[in-house]
Amino acid sequence: MNVITRIADWIDERAPGLQAMYRKHMSEYYVPRNLNLWYYFGVLNIVLLANQIVTGIFLAMNYNPSVAHAFDSVQYIMRDVEWGWLIRYMHSTGASLFFVTVYLHMFRGIMYGSYKKPRELVWILGSIIFLALMAEAFMGYVLPWGNMSFWGAKVIVSLFGTVPFIGDSLVQWIMGDFLPGDATLNRFFALHVIAIPIALLLLVVLHIAALHEVGSSNPEGIDVKHGPKGNRWGPNVPVDTIPFHPYDTVEDILSVSFFLIVAAFIVFFAPTMGGWFLEHDNFIPANNLATPSHIKPSWYFTPFYAIVRMIPSFLGTAFWGVLGMFSAIVLLPLLPWIDRGEVRSVRYRGRGFRVALVVLACSFLGLGLSGAGVIAELIQAWFPHADVTTWDNAFGRLMVLGYFGYFVFLWFYTRFGHEKTRPVPDRLPPGH
């Protein structure tokens, strides 16, 4: 008996629940054998969450959450702390890559119907994780106290001022002052470093636990857990599944290794990504008297920021734009009840759903480009004499219609449209 076996036996005698937990969630958790590249983004999310927590701890050791010293403390980390520049770039790049993998992970769920019964709770928990991640990222964006951080905080928090009756009080309560300052930095630092990460970790555990109760989805949209039983791993094991460990974990290791190579290339050679990951204005100290030429949030918020901008003000208030932004997020956890189609996977759904899915993806990307100012720049470059604002607004509003139109269309299509679907196989196809 080797040392590892003796240690495992020693632990099992004193905490037998750990061994049972390992079997339930690893060696005896069976996943469909046809999972494709779209299913790698879940484990990448876990890797990036770990990266953000670890690098965030080291950054917090040298950060000073005060107006007088916040910007200088970040420069101290970058210039004087040994390997501080690497930790900071790993954290800032990790934040952007986190949203890349989260968006792709959510799109996969929509594409393959992973929000449908019996996985509604898994999807709802994932949507709450997304909302918590947005709050975490926004507060982290403010902490470097560059000029875009200051003005971004002022603009975004001021959106809450459109709430009827309590708007002004709500803005002052969030910022702790009439303008972003020491109170804002201190409370954002506490929430960013302690409160929200704890909530995120709890939500991720619940998300995974809920997933392992009902089983993973698959590209065919077949519920293999309740299908035929009996294969080489036991008579009660679904026939079209393999153990998560070691088979799926080996593939995950390969995907994580490739992803880390790409991430390392960005960190070492293009950490700012031309101003997309780290804006140029954020390398300038915060100045409430010097407004950046184009105030915009980080790229991962620009689709929702564009919705605020593109919905016209009514009676002198931007409340409807803010309501539209929050509605765009709230619609996501409601998808299991909006989509009443019987078929899960896009592979077997009707042509209307497939077209609508493409429209949703294009609209979301278009909103992101519009919110980042790219569309306005392209119009100005290609059509110098055109009215940039008019054409940019027309494009943005078309994208807003495309985004919300997806949910409206899906509701009508799956109730009254008599969706013509392809026959769904009883088992996973051979060759996987």
CSV table of C-alpha atoms in Angstrom, one decimal:
chain,number,residue,atom,x,y,z
A,1,MET,CA,0.0,0.0,0.0
A,2,ASN,CA,1.6,3.3,-1.1
A,3,VAL,CA,1.6,6.6,0.8
A,4,ILE,CA,-1.2,8.2,-1.2
A,5,THR,CA,-3.5,5.2,-0.5
A,6,ARG,CA,-2.7,5.3,3.2
A,7,ILE,CA,-3.4,9.0,3.4
A,8,ALA,CA,-6.7,8.5,1.5
A,9,ASP,CA,-7.7,5.7,3.9
A,10,TRP,CA,-6.8,7.8,6.9
A,11,ILE,CA,-9.0,10.7,5.7
A,12,ASP,CA,-11.8,8.3,4.7
A,13,GLU,CA,-11.9,6.9,8.3
A,14,ARG,CA,-12.3,10.3,9.8
A,15,ALA,CA,-14.4,12.0,7.1
A,16,PRO,CA,-16.2,9.3,5.0
A,17,GLY,CA,-18.4,11.9,3.5
A,18,LEU,CA,-15.6,13.4,1.5
A,19,GLN,CA,-15.1,10.1,-0.4
A,20,ALA,CA,-18.8,9.8,-1.1
A,21,MET,CA,-18.8,13.4,-2.3
A,22,TYR,CA,-15.8,12.7,-4.6
A,23,ARG,CA,-17.6,9.7,-6.1
A,24,LYS,CA,-20.9,11.5,-6.6
A,25,HIS,CA,-19.3,14.5,-8.3
A,26,MET,CA,-16.3,13.0,-10.0
A,27,SER,CA,-15.8,9.3,-10.6
A,28,GLU,CA,-19.4,8.3,-10.5
A,29,TYR,CA,-20.9,11.4,-12.1
A,30,TYR,CA,-21.7,10.3,-15.7
A,31,VAL,CA,-21.8,12.8,-18.5
A,32,PRO,CA,-23.0,12.4,-22.2
A,33,ARG,CA,-20.2,11.0,-24.4
A,34,ASN,CA,-20.8,13.5,-27.2
A,35,LEU,CA,-20.0,16.8,-25.4
A,36,ASN,CA,-18.3,19.2,-27.9
A,37,LEU,CA,-16.1,22.3,-27.7
A,38,TRP,CA,-19.0,24.4,-26.5
A,39,TYR,CA,-19.0,22.5,-23.2
A,40,TYR,CA,-15.4,23.5,-22.3
A,41,PHE,CA,-16.4,27.0,-21.3
A,42,GLY,CA,-17.8,25.9,-17.9
A,43,VAL,CA,-14.5,24.7,-16.6
A,44,LEU,CA,-12.8,27.7,-18.1
A,45,ASN,CA,-15.1,29.9,-16.0
A,46,ILE,CA,-13.9,28.1,-12.9
A,47,VAL,CA,-10.3,28.5,-13.8
A,48,LEU,CA,-10.8,32.2,-14.4
A,49,LEU,CA,-12.7,32.7,-11.2
A,50,ALA,CA,-9.8,31.1,-9.3
A,51,ASN,CA,-7.4,33.4,-11.1
A,52,GLN,CA,-9.4,36.5,-10.2
A,53,ILE,CA,-9.6,35.4,-6.5
A,54,VAL,CA,-5.9,34.6,-6.2
A,55,THR,CA,-4.6,37.6,-8.1
A,56,GLY,CA,-7.1,39.8,-6.3
A,57,ILE,CA,-5.8,38.8,-2.9
A,58,PHE,CA,-2.2,39.9,-3.9
A,59,LEU,CA,-3.5,43.1,-5.4
A,60,ALA,CA,-5.5,43.9,-2.2
A,61,MET,CA,-2.3,43.6,-0.1
A,62,ASN,CA,-0.8,46.7,-1.8
A,63,TYR,CA,-3.9,48.7,-2.7
A,64,ASN,CA,-5.1,51.8,-0.8
A,65,PRO,CA,-8.8,52.5,-1.2
A,66,SER,CA,-8.7,56.3,-0.9
A,67,VAL,CA,-9.0,59.1,-3.4
A,68,ALA,CA,-5.6,60.4,-2.5
A,69,HIS,CA,-3.7,57.1,-2.9
A,70,ALA,CA,-5.8,54.7,-4.9
A,71,PHE,CA,-4.3,55.6,-8.3
A,72,ASP,CA,-0.7,55.8,-6.9
A,73,SER,CA,-1.1,52.5,-5.2
A,74,VAL,CA,-1.9,50.8,-8.5
A,75,GLN,CA,1.2,52.5,-10.1
A,76,TYR,CA,3.2,51.2,-7.1
A,77,ILE,CA,2.0,47.7,-7.8
A,78,MET,CA,2.9,48.1,-11.5
A,79,ARG,CA,6.3,49.6,-11.0
A,80,ASP,CA,7.7,48.7,-7.6
A,81,VAL,CA,6.1,45.5,-6.3
A,82,GLU,CA,8.0,42.5,-7.6
A,83,TRP,CA,6.0,40.8,-10.3
A,84,GLY,CA,3.2,43.3,-9.5
A,85,TRP,CA,2.7,44.2,-13.2
A,86,LEU,CA,2.1,40.6,-14.0
A,87,ILE,CA,-0.4,40.1,-11.2
A,88,ARG,CA,-2.3,43.3,-12.2
A,89,TYR,CA,-2.4,42.3,-15.9
A,90,MET,CA,-3.4,38.7,-15.0
A,91,HIS,CA,-6.3,40.2,-13.1
A,92,SER,CA,-7.4,42.8,-15.7
A,93,THR,CA,-7.0,40.4,-18.6
A,94,GLY,CA,-8.7,37.7,-16.5
A,95,ALA,CA,-11.7,39.9,-16.0
A,96,SER,CA,-12.2,40.4,-19.8
A,97,LEU,CA,-11.6,36.7,-20.6
A,98,PHE,CA,-14.0,35.8,-17.8
A,99,PHE,CA,-16.8,37.6,-19.6
A,100,VAL,CA,-15.8,36.1,-23.0
A,101,THR,CA,-16.2,32.6,-21.6
A,102,VAL,CA,-19.3,33.5,-19.6
A,103,TYR,CA,-21.1,34.9,-22.7
A,104,LEU,CA,-20.1,31.9,-24.8
A,105,HIS,CA,-21.2,29.5,-21.9
A,106,MET,CA,-24.6,31.3,-21.8
A,107,PHE,CA,-25.0,31.2,-25.6
A,108,ARG,CA,-24.3,27.5,-25.6
A,109,GLY,CA,-27.1,27.1,-23.0
A,110,ILE,CA,-29.5,29.0,-25.2
A,111,MET,CA,-28.4,27.2,-28.4
A,112,TYR,CA,-28.8,23.7,-26.9
A,113,GLY,CA,-31.8,24.5,-24.7
A,114,SER,CA,-29.9,23.8,-21.4
A,115,TYR,CA,-32.5,26.0,-19.6
A,116,LYS,CA,-35.4,23.6,-20.3
A,117,LYS,CA,-36.9,21.1,-17.8
A,118,PRO,CA,-35.4,19.7,-15.6
A,119,ARG,CA,-32.5,22.3,-15.7
A,120,GLU,CA,-34.5,25.4,-14.9
A,121,LEU,CA,-32.8,25.9,-11.5
A,122,VAL,CA,-29.4,25.4,-13.0
A,123,TRP,CA,-30.1,28.2,-15.5
A,124,ILE,CA,-31.6,30.5,-12.9
A,125,LEU,CA,-28.5,30.1,-10.7
A,126,GLY,CA,-26.3,30.8,-13.7
A,127,SER,CA,-28.2,34.0,-14.5
A,128,ILE,CA,-27.8,35.1,-10.9
A,129,ILE,CA,-24.1,34.4,-11.1
A,130,PHE,CA,-24.0,36.6,-14.3
A,131,LEU,CA,-25.7,39.4,-12.4
A,132,ALA,CA,-23.3,39.1,-9.5
A,133,LEU,CA,-20.3,39.0,-11.9
A,134,MET,CA,-21.5,42.2,-13.5
A,135,ALA,CA,-21.6,43.9,-10.1
A,136,GLU,CA,-18.2,42.5,-9.2
A,137,ALA,CA,-16.6,43.7,-12.4
A,138,PHE,CA,-18.1,47.2,-12.2
A,139,MET,CA,-16.8,47.8,-8.7
A,140,GLY,CA,-13.4,46.4,-9.7
A,141,TYR,CA,-13.4,48.8,-12.6
A,142,VAL,CA,-13.8,51.8,-10.3
A,143,LEU,CA,-11.0,50.8,-7.9
A,144,PRO,CA,-7.9,51.9,-10.0
A,145,TRP,CA,-9.3,55.4,-9.8
A,146,GLY,CA,-8.3,56.4,-13.3
A,147,ASN,CA,-10.2,59.1,-15.1
A,148,MET,CA,-12.5,56.7,-16.9
A,149,SER,CA,-13.0,54.8,-13.6
A,150,PHE,CA,-14.2,58.1,-12.0
A,151,TRP,CA,-16.5,59.1,-14.8
A,152,GLY,CA,-17.7,55.6,-15.4
A,153,ALA,CA,-18.7,55.3,-11.8
A,154,LYS,CA,-20.5,58.7,-11.9
A,155,VAL,CA,-22.4,57.9,-15.1
A,156,ILE,CA,-23.4,54.3,-14.2
A,157,VAL,CA,-24.4,55.1,-10.6
A,158,SER,CA,-26.3,58.2,-11.8
A,159,LEU,CA,-28.5,55.9,-13.9
A,160,PHE,CA,-30.2,54.8,-10.6
A,161,GLY,CA,-31.3,58.5,-10.3
A,162,THR,CA,-33.9,57.8,-12.9
A,163,VAL,CA,-35.9,55.6,-10.5
A,164,PRO,CA,-39.1,57.5,-9.6
A,165,PHE,CA,-39.3,59.2,-6.2
A,166,ILE,CA,-36.2,57.6,-4.6
A,167,GLY,CA,-33.7,58.1,-7.4
A,168,ASP,CA,-31.6,60.9,-5.9
A,169,SER,CA,-31.5,59.3,-2.5
A,170,LEU,CA,-30.5,55.9,-4.1
A,171,VAL,CA,-27.6,57.5,-5.9
A,172,GLN,CA,-26.3,59.2,-2.7
A,173,TRP,CA,-26.8,55.9,-0.8
A,174,ILE,CA,-24.7,53.9,-3.3
A,175,MET,CA,-21.9,56.5,-3.6
A,176,GLY,CA,-22.0,57.6,0.0
A,177,ASP,CA,-21.6,61.2,-1.2
A,178,PHE,CA,-22.8,63.6,-3.9
A,179,LEU,CA,-19.8,62.6,-6.1
A,180,PRO,CA,-17.7,59.4,-6.2
A,181,GLY,CA,-15.1,59.7,-3.5
A,182,ASP,CA,-13.5,58.1,-0.5
A,183,ALA,CA,-16.9,56.6,0.7
A,184,THR,CA,-17.5,55.1,-2.7
A,185,LEU,CA,-14.0,53.6,-3.0
A,186,ASN,CA,-14.2,52.1,0.5
A,187,ARG,CA,-17.6,50.4,0.1
A,188,PHE,CA,-16.8,49.3,-3.5
A,189,PHE,CA,-13.5,47.8,-2.2
A,190,ALA,CA,-15.2,45.9,0.6
A,191,LEU,CA,-17.9,44.6,-1.7
A,192,HIS,CA,-15.4,43.7,-4.5
A,193,VAL,CA,-12.9,41.9,-2.2
A,194,ILE,CA,-15.1,40.3,0.4
A,195,ALA,CA,-18.9,40.3,0.0
A,196,ILE,CA,-19.5,39.6,-3.7
A,197,PRO,CA,-16.7,36.9,-4.1
A,198,ILE,CA,-18.2,35.0,-1.2
A,199,ALA,CA,-21.6,35.2,-2.8
A,200,LEU,CA,-20.1,34.1,-6.2
A,201,LEU,CA,-18.4,31.1,-4.7
A,202,LEU,CA,-21.6,30.0,-3.0
A,203,LEU,CA,-23.6,30.5,-6.2
A,204,VAL,CA,-21.1,28.5,-8.2
A,205,VAL,CA,-21.2,25.6,-5.7
A,206,LEU,CA,-25.0,25.7,-5.9
A,207,HIS,CA,-24.9,25.9,-9.7
A,208,ILE,CA,-22.7,22.8,-10.0
A,209,ALA,CA,-24.6,20.9,-7.3
A,210,ALA,CA,-27.9,21.6,-9.1
A,211,LEU,CA,-26.3,20.5,-12.4
A,212,HIS,CA,-25.0,17.2,-11.0
A,213,GLU,CA,-28.5,16.4,-9.6
A,214,VAL,CA,-30.2,16.5,-13.0
A,215,GLY,CA,-27.2,15.7,-15.2
A,216,SER,CA,-25.4,17.6,-18.0
A,217,SER,CA,-27.2,18.5,-21.2
A,218,ASN,CA,-25.8,17.5,-24.6
A,219,PRO,CA,-25.8,18.8,-28.2
A,220,GLU,CA,-28.6,16.4,-29.1
A,221,GLY,CA,-30.9,17.7,-26.3
A,222,ILE,CA,-31.6,14.1,-25.1
A,223,ASP,CA,-32.0,13.3,-21.4
A,224,VAL,CA,-29.5,10.5,-21.2
A,225,LYS,CA,-29.8,10.1,-17.4
A,226,HIS,CA,-33.3,8.6,-17.8
A,227,GLY,CA,-32.5,6.7,-21.0
A,228,PRO,CA,-31.5,3.0,-21.4
A,229,LYS,CA,-29.3,1.7,-18.6
A,230,GLY,CA,-26.3,-0.7,-18.6
A,231,ASN,CA,-22.8,-0.2,-20.0
A,232,ARG,CA,-19.2,-1.1,-19.1
A,233,TRP,CA,-19.3,0.9,-15.9
A,234,GLY,CA,-22.4,-0.8,-14.4
A,235,PRO,CA,-25.9,-2.1,-15.1
A,236,ASN,CA,-27.5,1.1,-13.7
A,237,VAL,CA,-25.3,3.5,-15.6
A,238,PRO,CA,-26.9,5.2,-18.7
A,239,VAL,CA,-25.6,3.6,-21.9
A,240,ASP,CA,-24.6,6.9,-23.6
A,241,THR,CA,-22.4,8.3,-20.8
A,242,ILE,CA,-18.9,8.2,-19.5
A,243,PRO,CA,-17.5,8.9,-16.1
A,244,PHE,CA,-16.7,12.6,-15.6
A,245,HIS,CA,-13.3,11.6,-14.1
A,246,PRO,CA,-11.0,10.6,-15.6
A,247,TYR,CA,-12.4,10.9,-19.2
A,248,ASP,CA,-13.9,14.3,-19.2
A,249,THR,CA,-11.3,15.8,-16.8
A,250,VAL,CA,-8.5,14.9,-19.2
A,251,GLU,CA,-10.2,16.8,-22.0
A,252,ASP,CA,-10.8,19.7,-19.6
A,253,ILE,CA,-7.1,19.8,-18.8
A,254,LEU,CA,-6.2,20.0,-22.5
A,255,SER,CA,-8.7,22.8,-23.1
A,256,VAL,CA,-7.5,24.7,-20.1
A,257,SER,CA,-3.9,24.3,-21.2
A,258,PHE,CA,-4.6,25.7,-24.7
A,259,PHE,CA,-6.7,28.5,-23.1
A,260,LEU,CA,-3.8,29.4,-20.7
A,261,ILE,CA,-1.4,29.7,-23.6
A,262,VAL,CA,-3.7,32.1,-25.4
A,263,ALA,CA,-4.3,34.1,-22.1
A,264,ALA,CA,-0.5,34.2,-21.5
A,265,PHE,CA,0.1,35.6,-25.0
A,266,ILE,CA,-2.4,38.4,-24.3
A,267,VAL,CA,-1.0,39.1,-20.8
A,268,PHE,CA,2.6,39.4,-22.1
A,269,PHE,CA,2.1,41.0,-25.5
A,270,ALA,CA,-1.2,42.8,-25.5
A,271,PRO,CA,-2.6,43.3,-22.0
A,272,THR,CA,-4.6,46.4,-23.0
A,273,MET,CA,-5.8,45.0,-26.3
A,274,GLY,CA,-5.6,48.4,-27.9
A,275,GLY,CA,-7.7,50.0,-25.2
A,276,TRP,CA,-10.4,47.3,-25.1
A,277,PHE,CA,-9.2,45.6,-21.9
A,278,LEU,CA,-7.7,48.7,-20.3
A,279,GLU,CA,-8.8,52.1,-21.5
A,280,HIS,CA,-6.2,54.7,-22.2
A,281,ASP,CA,-8.0,57.2,-20.1
A,282,ASN,CA,-7.6,55.0,-17.1
A,283,PHE,CA,-3.9,55.5,-17.1
A,284,ILE,CA,-4.6,59.1,-16.1
A,285,PRO,CA,-5.5,60.0,-12.5
A,286,ALA,CA,-9.2,60.7,-11.8
A,287,ASN,CA,-10.1,64.3,-12.4
A,288,ASN,CA,-13.6,65.6,-11.9
A,289,LEU,CA,-12.8,68.7,-14.0
A,290,ALA,CA,-11.5,66.8,-17.0
A,291,THR,CA,-14.2,64.7,-18.8
A,292,PRO,CA,-13.0,62.0,-21.2
A,293,SER,CA,-14.0,62.6,-24.8
A,294,HIS,CA,-16.0,59.4,-24.9
A,295,ILE,CA,-17.4,58.1,-21.6
A,296,LYS,CA,-18.1,54.4,-22.0
A,297,PRO,CA,-17.9,51.3,-19.7
A,298,SER,CA,-15.7,48.3,-20.3
A,299,TRP,CA,-16.5,46.3,-23.5
A,300,TYR,CA,-18.4,43.6,-21.6
A,301,PHE,CA,-21.0,46.2,-20.4
A,302,THR,CA,-21.3,48.1,-23.8
A,303,PRO,CA,-24.3,46.0,-25.1
A,304,PHE,CA,-26.4,47.0,-22.0
A,305,TYR,CA,-25.0,50.6,-22.1
A,306,ALA,CA,-26.1,50.9,-25.7
A,307,ILE,CA,-29.7,49.9,-24.7
A,308,VAL,CA,-29.8,52.8,-22.3
A,309,ARG,CA,-28.5,55.2,-25.0
A,310,MET,CA,-30.8,53.9,-27.8
A,311,ILE,CA,-34.1,54.0,-26.0
A,312,PRO,CA,-35.3,57.6,-26.3
A,313,SER,CA,-35.9,59.7,-23.2
A,314,PHE,CA,-39.6,60.3,-22.3
A,315,LEU,CA,-40.7,63.4,-20.4
A,316,GLY,CA,-37.1,64.4,-19.8
A,317,THR,CA,-36.1,61.2,-18.1
A,318,ALA,CA,-33.9,58.3,-19.1
A,319,PHE,CA,-35.9,55.9,-16.9
A,320,TRP,CA,-37.2,53.9,-19.9
A,321,GLY,CA,-33.6,53.3,-21.1
A,322,VAL,CA,-32.5,52.1,-17.7
A,323,LEU,CA,-35.7,49.9,-17.5
A,324,GLY,CA,-34.8,48.5,-20.9
A,325,MET,CA,-31.2,47.7,-19.7
A,326,PHE,CA,-32.4,45.8,-16.6
A,327,SER,CA,-35.1,44.1,-18.6
A,328,ALA,CA,-32.5,42.8,-21.0
A,329,ILE,CA,-30.9,41.0,-18.0
A,330,VAL,CA,-34.1,40.0,-16.3
A,331,LEU,CA,-35.3,38.2,-19.5
A,332,LEU,CA,-32.5,35.7,-19.3
A,333,PRO,CA,-33.6,33.8,-16.2
A,334,LEU,CA,-37.2,33.8,-17.6
A,335,LEU,CA,-36.2,31.9,-20.7
A,336,PRO,CA,-37.5,28.5,-19.4
A,337,TRP,CA,-41.0,30.0,-19.3
A,338,ILE,CA,-40.7,32.2,-22.4
A,339,ASP,CA,-39.7,29.2,-24.6
A,340,ARG,CA,-42.3,26.5,-24.4
A,341,GLY,CA,-41.0,24.4,-27.3
A,342,GLU,CA,-40.7,20.7,-26.7
A,343,VAL,CA,-37.4,20.2,-28.4
A,344,ARG,CA,-34.2,21.4,-26.7
A,345,SER,CA,-31.3,21.4,-29.2
A,346,VAL,CA,-31.0,23.9,-32.1
A,347,ARG,CA,-30.1,20.8,-34.2
A,348,TYR,CA,-33.7,19.7,-34.3
A,349,ARG,CA,-35.6,22.9,-33.8
A,350,GLY,CA,-37.5,24.8,-36.5
A,351,ARG,CA,-36.1,27.2,-39.0
A,352,GLY,CA,-37.7,30.1,-37.2
A,353,PHE,CA,-35.8,29.4,-34.0
A,354,ARG,CA,-32.5,29.1,-35.8
A,355,VAL,CA,-32.9,32.4,-37.6
A,356,ALA,CA,-34.0,34.1,-34.4
A,357,LEU,CA,-30.9,32.7,-32.6
A,358,VAL,CA,-28.6,34.2,-35.3
A,359,VAL,CA,-30.5,37.5,-35.0
A,360,LEU,CA,-30.0,37.5,-31.2
A,361,ALA,CA,-26.3,36.9,-31.5
A,362,CYS,CA,-25.8,39.6,-34.2
A,363,SER,CA,-28.0,42.0,-32.2
A,364,PHE,CA,-25.9,41.5,-29.1
A,365,LEU,CA,-22.6,42.0,-30.9
A,366,GLY,CA,-24.1,45.0,-32.7
A,367,LEU,CA,-25.1,46.6,-29.4
A,368,GLY,CA,-21.7,46.0,-28.0
A,369,LEU,CA,-20.0,47.7,-31.0
A,370,SER,CA,-22.5,50.6,-30.9
A,371,GLY,CA,-22.1,51.1,-27.1
A,372,ALA,CA,-18.3,51.1,-27.6
A,373,GLY,CA,-18.6,53.8,-30.2
A,374,VAL,CA,-17.2,51.6,-33.0
A,375,ILE,CA,-20.3,52.0,-35.2
A,376,ALA,CA,-20.1,55.8,-35.0
A,377,GLU,CA,-16.4,55.8,-35.9
A,378,LEU,CA,-17.0,53.6,-38.9
A,379,ILE,CA,-19.9,55.8,-40.1
A,380,GLN,CA,-17.7,58.9,-39.7
A,381,ALA,CA,-14.8,57.2,-41.6
A,382,TRP,CA,-16.8,55.7,-44.4
A,383,PHE,CA,-19.4,58.5,-44.8
A,384,PRO,CA,-17.7,61.8,-43.8
A,385,HIS,CA,-20.7,63.9,-44.7
A,386,ALA,CA,-23.4,61.8,-43.1
A,387,ASP,CA,-25.2,62.6,-39.8
A,388,VAL,CA,-23.3,60.3,-37.6
A,389,THR,CA,-25.7,60.5,-34.6
A,390,THR,CA,-28.8,59.8,-36.7
A,391,TRP,CA,-27.3,56.7,-38.4
A,392,ASP,CA,-25.7,55.4,-35.2
A,393,ASN,CA,-29.0,55.7,-33.4
A,394,ALA,CA,-30.8,54.0,-36.2
A,395,PHE,CA,-28.4,51.1,-36.1
A,396,GLY,CA,-28.5,50.9,-32.3
A,397,ARG,CA,-32.3,50.9,-32.2
A,398,LEU,CA,-32.4,48.2,-34.8
A,399,MET,CA,-30.1,46.1,-32.6
A,400,VAL,CA,-32.3,46.8,-29.6
A,401,LEU,CA,-35.4,45.6,-31.6
A,402,GLY,CA,-33.4,42.5,-32.6
A,403,TYR,CA,-32.4,41.6,-29.0
A,404,PHE,CA,-35.9,42.1,-27.4
A,405,GLY,CA,-37.6,40.8,-30.6
A,406,TYR,CA,-35.9,37.4,-30.0
A,407,PHE,CA,-37.8,36.9,-26.7
A,408,VAL,CA,-41.1,38.2,-28.0
A,409,PHE,CA,-40.8,36.0,-31.1
A,410,LEU,CA,-39.8,33.0,-29.1
A,411,TRP,CA,-42.9,33.4,-26.8
A,412,PHE,CA,-45.3,33.6,-29.8
A,413,TYR,CA,-43.4,31.0,-31.9
A,414,THR,CA,-43.5,28.3,-29.3
A,415,ARG,CA,-47.1,28.8,-28.4
A,416,PHE,CA,-48.9,29.7,-31.6
A,417,GLY,CA,-46.4,29.2,-34.4
A,418,HIS,CA,-46.6,25.4,-34.5
A,419,GLU,CA,-42.9,25.0,-34.7
A,420,LYS,CA,-41.9,22.4,-37.3
A,421,THR,CA,-39.1,20.4,-35.6
A,422,ARG,CA,-37.0,17.5,-36.8
A,423,PRO,CA,-37.4,14.1,-35.2
A,424,VAL,CA,-35.3,13.8,-32.1
A,425,PRO,CA,-33.4,10.5,-31.8
A,426,ASP,CA,-33.9,8.3,-28.7
A,427,ARG,CA,-30.2,7.8,-28.2
A,428,LEU,CA,-27.0,9.7,-29.0
A,429,PRO,CA,-25.8,9.0,-32.5
A,430,PRO,CA,-22.8,6.5,-32.9
A,431,GLY,CA,-19.3,7.7,-33.5
A,432,HIS,CA,-18.7,9.6,-30.2
